[in-house]
mmCIF file with all atom_site columns, C-alpha atoms in Angstrom:
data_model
loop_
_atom_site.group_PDB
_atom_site.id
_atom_site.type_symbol
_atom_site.label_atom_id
_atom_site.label_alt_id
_atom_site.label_comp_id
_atom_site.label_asym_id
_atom_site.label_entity_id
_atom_site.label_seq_id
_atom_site.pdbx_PDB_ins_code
_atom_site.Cartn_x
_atom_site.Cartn_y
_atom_site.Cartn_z
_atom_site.occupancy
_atom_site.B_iso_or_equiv
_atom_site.pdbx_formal_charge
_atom_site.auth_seq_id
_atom_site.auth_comp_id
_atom_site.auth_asym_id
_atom_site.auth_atom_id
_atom_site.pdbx_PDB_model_num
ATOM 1   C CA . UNK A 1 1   ? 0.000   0.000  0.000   1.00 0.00 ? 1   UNK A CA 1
ATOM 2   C CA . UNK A 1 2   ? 2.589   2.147  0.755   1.00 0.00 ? 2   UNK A CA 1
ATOM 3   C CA . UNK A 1 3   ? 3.828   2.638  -2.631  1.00 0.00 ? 3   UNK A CA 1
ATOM 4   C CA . UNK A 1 4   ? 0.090   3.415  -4.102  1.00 0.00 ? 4   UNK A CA 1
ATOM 5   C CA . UNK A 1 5   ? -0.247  6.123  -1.774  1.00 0.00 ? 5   UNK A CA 1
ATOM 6   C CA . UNK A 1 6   ? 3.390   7.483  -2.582  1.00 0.00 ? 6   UNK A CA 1
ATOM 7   C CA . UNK A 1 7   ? 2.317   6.647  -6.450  1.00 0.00 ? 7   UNK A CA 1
ATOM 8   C CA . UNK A 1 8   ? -0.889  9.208  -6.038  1.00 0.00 ? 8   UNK A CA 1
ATOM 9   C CA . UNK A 1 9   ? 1.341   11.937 -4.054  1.00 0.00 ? 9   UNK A CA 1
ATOM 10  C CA . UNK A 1 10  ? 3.603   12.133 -6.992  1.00 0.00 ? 10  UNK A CA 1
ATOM 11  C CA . UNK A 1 11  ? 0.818   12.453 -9.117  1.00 0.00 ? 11  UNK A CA 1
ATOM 12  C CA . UNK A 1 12  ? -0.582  15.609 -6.562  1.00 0.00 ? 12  UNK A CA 1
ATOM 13  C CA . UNK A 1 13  ? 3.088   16.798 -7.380  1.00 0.00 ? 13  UNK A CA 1
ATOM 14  C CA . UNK A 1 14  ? 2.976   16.726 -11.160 1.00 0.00 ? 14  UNK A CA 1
ATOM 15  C CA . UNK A 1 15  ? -0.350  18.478 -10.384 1.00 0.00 ? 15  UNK A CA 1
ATOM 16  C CA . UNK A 1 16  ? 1.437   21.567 -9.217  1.00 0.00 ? 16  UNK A CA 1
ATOM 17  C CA . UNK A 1 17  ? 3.884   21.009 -11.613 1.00 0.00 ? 17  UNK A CA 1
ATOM 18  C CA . UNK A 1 18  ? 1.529   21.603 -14.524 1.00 0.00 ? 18  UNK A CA 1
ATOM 19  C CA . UNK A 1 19  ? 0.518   24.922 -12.414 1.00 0.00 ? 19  UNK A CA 1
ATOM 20  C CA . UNK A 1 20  ? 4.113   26.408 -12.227 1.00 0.00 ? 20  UNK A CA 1
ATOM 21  C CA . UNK A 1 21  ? 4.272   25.376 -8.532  1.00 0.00 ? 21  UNK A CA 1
ATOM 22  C CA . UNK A 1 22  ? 7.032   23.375 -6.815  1.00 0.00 ? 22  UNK A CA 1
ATOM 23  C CA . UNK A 1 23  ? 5.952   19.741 -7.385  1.00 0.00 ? 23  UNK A CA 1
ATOM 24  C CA . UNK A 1 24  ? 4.730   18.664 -3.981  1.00 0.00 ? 24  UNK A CA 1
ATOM 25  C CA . UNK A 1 25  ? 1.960   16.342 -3.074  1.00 0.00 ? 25  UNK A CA 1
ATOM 26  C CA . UNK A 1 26  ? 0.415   14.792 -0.203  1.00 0.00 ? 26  UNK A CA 1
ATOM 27  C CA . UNK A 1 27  ? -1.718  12.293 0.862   1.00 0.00 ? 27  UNK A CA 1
ATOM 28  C CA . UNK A 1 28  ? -3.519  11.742 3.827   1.00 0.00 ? 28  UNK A CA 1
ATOM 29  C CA . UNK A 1 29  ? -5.212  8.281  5.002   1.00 0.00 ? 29  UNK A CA 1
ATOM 30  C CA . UNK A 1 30  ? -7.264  6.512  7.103   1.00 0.00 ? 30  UNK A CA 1
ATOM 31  C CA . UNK A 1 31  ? -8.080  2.949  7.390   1.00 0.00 ? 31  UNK A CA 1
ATOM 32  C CA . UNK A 1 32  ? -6.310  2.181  3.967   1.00 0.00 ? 32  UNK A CA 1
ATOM 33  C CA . UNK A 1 33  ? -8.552  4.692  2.711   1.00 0.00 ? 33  UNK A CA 1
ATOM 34  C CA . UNK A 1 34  ? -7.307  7.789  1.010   1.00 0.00 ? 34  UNK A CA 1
ATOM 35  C CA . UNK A 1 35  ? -9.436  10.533 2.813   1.00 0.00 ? 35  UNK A CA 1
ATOM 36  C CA . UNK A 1 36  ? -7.709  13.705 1.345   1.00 0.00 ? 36  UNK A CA 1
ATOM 37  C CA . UNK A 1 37  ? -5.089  14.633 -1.802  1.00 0.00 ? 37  UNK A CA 1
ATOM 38  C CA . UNK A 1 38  ? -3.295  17.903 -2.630  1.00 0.00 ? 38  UNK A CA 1
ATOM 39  C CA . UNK A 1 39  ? -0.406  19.454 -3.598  1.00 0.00 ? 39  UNK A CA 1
ATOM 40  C CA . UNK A 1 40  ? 1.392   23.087 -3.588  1.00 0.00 ? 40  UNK A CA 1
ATOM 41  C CA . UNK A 1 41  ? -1.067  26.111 -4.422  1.00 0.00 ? 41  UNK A CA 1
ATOM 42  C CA . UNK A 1 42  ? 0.848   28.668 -2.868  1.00 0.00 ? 42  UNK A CA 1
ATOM 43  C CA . UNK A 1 43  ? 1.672   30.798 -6.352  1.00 0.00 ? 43  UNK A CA 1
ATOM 44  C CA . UNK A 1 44  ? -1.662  30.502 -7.535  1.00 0.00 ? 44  UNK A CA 1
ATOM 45  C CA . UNK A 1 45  ? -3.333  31.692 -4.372  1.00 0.00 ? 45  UNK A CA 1
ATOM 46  C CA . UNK A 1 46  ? -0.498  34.399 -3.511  1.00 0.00 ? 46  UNK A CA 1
ATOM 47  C CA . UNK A 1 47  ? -0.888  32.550 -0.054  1.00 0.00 ? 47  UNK A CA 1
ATOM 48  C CA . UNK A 1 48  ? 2.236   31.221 1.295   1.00 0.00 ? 48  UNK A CA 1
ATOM 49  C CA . UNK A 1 49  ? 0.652   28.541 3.809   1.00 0.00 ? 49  UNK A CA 1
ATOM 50  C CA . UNK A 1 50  ? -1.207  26.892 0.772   1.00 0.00 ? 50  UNK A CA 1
ATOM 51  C CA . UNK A 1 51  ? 1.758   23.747 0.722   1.00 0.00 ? 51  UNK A CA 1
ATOM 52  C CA . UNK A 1 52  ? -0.096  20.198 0.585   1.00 0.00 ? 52  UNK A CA 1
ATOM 53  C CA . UNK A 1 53  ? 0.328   19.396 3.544   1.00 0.00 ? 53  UNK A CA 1
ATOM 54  C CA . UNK A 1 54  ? -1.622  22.307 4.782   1.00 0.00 ? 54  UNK A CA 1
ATOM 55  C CA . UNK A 1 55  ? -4.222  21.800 2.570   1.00 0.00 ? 55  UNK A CA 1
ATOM 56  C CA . UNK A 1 56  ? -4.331  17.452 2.487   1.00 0.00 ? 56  UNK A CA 1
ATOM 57  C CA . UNK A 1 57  ? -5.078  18.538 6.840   1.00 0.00 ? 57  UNK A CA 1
ATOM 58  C CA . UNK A 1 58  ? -7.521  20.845 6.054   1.00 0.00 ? 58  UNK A CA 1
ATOM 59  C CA . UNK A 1 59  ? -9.113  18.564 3.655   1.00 0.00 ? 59  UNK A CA 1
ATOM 60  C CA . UNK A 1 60  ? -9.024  15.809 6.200   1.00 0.00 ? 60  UNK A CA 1
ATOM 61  C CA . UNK A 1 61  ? -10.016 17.158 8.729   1.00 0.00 ? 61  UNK A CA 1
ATOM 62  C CA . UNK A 1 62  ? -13.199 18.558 7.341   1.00 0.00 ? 62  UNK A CA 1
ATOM 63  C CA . UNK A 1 63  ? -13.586 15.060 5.701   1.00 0.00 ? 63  UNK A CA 1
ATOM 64  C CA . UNK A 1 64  ? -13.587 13.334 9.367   1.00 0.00 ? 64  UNK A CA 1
ATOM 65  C CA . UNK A 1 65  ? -15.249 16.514 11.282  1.00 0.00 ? 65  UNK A CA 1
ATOM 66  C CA . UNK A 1 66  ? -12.138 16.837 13.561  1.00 0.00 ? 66  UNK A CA 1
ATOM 67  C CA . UNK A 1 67  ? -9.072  18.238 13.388  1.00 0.00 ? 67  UNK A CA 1
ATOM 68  C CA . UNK A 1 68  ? -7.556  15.442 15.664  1.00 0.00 ? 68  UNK A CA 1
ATOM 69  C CA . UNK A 1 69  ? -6.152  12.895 13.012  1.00 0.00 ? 69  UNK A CA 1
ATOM 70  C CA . UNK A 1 70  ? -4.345  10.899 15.326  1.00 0.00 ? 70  UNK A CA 1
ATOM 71  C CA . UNK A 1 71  ? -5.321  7.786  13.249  1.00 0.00 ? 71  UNK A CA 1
ATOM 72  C CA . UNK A 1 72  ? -4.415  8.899  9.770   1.00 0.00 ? 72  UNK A CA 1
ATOM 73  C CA . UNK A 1 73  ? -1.073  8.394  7.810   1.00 0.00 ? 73  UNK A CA 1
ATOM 74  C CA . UNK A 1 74  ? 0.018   10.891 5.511   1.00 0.00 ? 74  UNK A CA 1
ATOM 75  C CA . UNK A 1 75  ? 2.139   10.736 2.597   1.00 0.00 ? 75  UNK A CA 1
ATOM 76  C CA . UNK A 1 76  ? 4.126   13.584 1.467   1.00 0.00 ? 76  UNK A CA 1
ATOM 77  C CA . UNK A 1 77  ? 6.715   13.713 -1.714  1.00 0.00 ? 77  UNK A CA 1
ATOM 78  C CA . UNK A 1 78  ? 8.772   16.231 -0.192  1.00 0.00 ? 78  UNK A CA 1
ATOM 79  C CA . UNK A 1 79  ? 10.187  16.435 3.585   1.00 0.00 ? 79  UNK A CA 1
ATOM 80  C CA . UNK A 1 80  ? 7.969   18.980 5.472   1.00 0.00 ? 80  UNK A CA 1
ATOM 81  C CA . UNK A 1 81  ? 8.758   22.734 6.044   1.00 0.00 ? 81  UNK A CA 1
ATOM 82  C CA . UNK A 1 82  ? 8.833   24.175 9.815   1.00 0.00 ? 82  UNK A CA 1
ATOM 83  C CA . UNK A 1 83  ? 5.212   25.432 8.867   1.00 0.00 ? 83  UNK A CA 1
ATOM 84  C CA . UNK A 1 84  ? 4.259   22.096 7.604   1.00 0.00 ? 84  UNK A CA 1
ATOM 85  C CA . UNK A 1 85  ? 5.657   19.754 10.050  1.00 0.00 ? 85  UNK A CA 1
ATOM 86  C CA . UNK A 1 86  ? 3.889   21.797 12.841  1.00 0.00 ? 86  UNK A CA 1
ATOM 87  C CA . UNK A 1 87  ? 0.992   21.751 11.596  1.00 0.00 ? 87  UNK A CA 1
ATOM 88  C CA . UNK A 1 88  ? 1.352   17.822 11.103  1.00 0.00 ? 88  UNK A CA 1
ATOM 89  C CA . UNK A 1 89  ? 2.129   17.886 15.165  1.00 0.00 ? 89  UNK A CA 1
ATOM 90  C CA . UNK A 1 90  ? -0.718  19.751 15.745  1.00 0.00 ? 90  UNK A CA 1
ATOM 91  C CA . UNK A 1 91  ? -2.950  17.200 13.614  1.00 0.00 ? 91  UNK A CA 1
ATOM 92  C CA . UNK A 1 92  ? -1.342  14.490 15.881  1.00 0.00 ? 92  UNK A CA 1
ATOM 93  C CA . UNK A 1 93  ? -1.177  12.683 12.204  1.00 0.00 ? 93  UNK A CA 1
ATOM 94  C CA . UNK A 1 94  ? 0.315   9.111  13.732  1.00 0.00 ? 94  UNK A CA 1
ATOM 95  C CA . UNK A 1 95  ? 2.777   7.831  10.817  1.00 0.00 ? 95  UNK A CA 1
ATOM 96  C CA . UNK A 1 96  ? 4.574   10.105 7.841   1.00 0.00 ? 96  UNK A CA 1
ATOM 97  C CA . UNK A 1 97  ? 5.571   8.804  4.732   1.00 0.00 ? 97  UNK A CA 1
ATOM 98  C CA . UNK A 1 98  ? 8.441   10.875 3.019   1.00 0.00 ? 98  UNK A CA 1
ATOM 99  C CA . UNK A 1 99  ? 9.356   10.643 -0.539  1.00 0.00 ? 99  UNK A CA 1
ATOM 100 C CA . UNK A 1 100 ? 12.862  12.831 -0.235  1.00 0.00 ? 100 UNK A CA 1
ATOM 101 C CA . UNK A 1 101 ? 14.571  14.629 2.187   1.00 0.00 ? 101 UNK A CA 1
ATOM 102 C CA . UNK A 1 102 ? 15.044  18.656 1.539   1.00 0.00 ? 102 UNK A CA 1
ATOM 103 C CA . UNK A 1 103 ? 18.570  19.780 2.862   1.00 0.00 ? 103 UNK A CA 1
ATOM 104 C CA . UNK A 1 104 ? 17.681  23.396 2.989   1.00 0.00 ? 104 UNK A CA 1
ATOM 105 C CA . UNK A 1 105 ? 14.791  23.651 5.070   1.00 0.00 ? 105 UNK A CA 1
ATOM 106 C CA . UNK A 1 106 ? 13.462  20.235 6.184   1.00 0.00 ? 106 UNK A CA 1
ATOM 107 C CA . UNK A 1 107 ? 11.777  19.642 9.395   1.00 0.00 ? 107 UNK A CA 1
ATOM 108 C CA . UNK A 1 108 ? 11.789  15.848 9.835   1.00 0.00 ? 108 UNK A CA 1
ATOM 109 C CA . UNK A 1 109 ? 15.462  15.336 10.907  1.00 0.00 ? 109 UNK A CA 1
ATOM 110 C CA . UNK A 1 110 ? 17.794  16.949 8.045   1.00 0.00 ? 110 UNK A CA 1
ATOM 111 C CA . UNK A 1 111 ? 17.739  20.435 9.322   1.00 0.00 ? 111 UNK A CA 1
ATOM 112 C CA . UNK A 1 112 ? 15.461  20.427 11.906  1.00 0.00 ? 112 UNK A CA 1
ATOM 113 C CA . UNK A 1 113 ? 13.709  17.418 13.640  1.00 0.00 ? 113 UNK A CA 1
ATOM 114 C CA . UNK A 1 114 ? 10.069  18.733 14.536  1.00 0.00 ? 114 UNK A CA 1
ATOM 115 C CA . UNK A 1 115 ? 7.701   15.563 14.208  1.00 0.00 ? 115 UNK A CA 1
ATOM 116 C CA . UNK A 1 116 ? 10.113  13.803 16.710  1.00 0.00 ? 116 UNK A CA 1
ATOM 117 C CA . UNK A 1 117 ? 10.940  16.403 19.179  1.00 0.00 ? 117 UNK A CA 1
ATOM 118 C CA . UNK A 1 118 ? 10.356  14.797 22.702  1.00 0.00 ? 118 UNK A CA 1
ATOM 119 C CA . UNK A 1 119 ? 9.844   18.718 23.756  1.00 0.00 ? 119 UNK A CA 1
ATOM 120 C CA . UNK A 1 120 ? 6.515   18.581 21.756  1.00 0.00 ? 120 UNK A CA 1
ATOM 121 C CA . UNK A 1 121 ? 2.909   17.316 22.839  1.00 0.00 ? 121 UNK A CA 1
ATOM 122 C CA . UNK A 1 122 ? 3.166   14.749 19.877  1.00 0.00 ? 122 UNK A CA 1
ATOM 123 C CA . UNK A 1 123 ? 5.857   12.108 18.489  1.00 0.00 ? 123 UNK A CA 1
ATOM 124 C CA . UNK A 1 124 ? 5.264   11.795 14.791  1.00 0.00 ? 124 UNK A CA 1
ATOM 125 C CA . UNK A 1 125 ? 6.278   8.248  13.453  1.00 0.00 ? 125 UNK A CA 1
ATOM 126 C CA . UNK A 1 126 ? 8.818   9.419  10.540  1.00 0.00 ? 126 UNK A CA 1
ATOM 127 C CA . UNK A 1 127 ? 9.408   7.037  7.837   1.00 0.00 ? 127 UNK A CA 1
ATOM 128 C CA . UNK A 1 128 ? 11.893  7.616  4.460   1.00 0.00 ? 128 UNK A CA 1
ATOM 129 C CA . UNK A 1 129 ? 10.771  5.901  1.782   1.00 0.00 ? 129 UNK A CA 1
ATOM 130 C CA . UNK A 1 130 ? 13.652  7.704  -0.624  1.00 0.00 ? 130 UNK A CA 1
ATOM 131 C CA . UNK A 1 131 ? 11.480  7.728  -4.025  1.00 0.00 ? 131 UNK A CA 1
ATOM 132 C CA . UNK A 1 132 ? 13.621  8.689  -6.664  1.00 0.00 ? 132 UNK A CA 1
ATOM 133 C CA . UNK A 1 133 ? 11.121  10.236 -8.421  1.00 0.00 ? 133 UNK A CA 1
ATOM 134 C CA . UNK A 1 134 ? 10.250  12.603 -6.074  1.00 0.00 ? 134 UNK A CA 1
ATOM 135 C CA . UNK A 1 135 ? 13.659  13.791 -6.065  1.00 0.00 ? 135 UNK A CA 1
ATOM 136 C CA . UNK A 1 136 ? 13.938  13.866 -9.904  1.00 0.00 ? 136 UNK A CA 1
ATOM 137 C CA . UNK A 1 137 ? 10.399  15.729 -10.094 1.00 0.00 ? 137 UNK A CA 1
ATOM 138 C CA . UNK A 1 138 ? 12.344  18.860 -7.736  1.00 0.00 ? 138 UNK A CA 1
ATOM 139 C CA . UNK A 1 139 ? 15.621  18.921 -8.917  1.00 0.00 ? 139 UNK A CA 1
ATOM 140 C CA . UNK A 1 140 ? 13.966  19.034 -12.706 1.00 0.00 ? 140 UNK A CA 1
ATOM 141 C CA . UNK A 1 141 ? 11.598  21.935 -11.635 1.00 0.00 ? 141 UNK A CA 1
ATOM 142 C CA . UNK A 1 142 ? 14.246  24.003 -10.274 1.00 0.00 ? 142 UNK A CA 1
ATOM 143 C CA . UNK A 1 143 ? 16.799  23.649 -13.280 1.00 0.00 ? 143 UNK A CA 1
ATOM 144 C CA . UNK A 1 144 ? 13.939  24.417 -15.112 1.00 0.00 ? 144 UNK A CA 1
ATOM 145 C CA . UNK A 1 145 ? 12.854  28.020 -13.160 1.00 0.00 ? 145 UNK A CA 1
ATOM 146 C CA . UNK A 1 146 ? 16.480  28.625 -12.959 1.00 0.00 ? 146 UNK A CA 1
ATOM 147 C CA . UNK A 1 147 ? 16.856  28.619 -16.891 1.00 0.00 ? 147 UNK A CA 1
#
């Protein structure tokens, strides 16, 4: 299962993509069941907290009528942002699926450890599933912009 729901997060990704945005997508799930999809918005909206991950919660959580999603998984191409990964602590989202790290400003243990920061009111269980086409689908949108 794993891989389907990292398969349909990449897909959210080439979503943004086609939209000029930085190819993230996310996934959220429940049960097995894929409860909420999204990816990056934030150029299109001019609203910089519009990342997937913001938006697969909100999703979800309207989806479930809670914002506690202490029994959902989500999957997530790219490794969270500060923003991001608190907002994932404050959704008490139990397991996170990673496609590829980000060196510059993740928040998930390669700059900055958020989801499992003992200091916190939630423990996020952090998994790297290292999909090389997640990293492929950034590194080819930012030789791209930089063109």
């Amino acid at each position: 299962m794993e891989n389907s729901h990292m398969k349909m997060a990449i897909e959210e990704a080439k979503k943004a993509l086609e939209r000029a945005e930085v190819p993230v997508g996310a996934v959220i799930v429940k049960d097995d069941k894929v409860i909420s999809v999204a990816h990056n918005l934030k150029e299109g909206t001019k609203d910089p907290t519009n990342h997937a991950e913001i938006i697969a919660i909100r999703k979800a959580s309207e989806v479930l009528g809670r914002w506690r999603l202490n029994d959902c998984s989500m999957y997530v191409t790219l490794e969270p942002c500060a923003m991001c990964a608190g907002a994932i602590i404050q959704s008490r989202i139990k397991t996170l699926y990673i496609g590829t790290f980000d060196p510059r400003a993740g928040a998930c243990g390669s700059v900055f450890n958020i989801t499992q920061d003992h200091r916190l009111n939630h423990w996020v269980n952090v998994k790297w599933l290292y999909d090389e086409e997640c990293s492929n689908l950034l590194q080819e949108f930012f030789i791209e912009r930089r063109k």
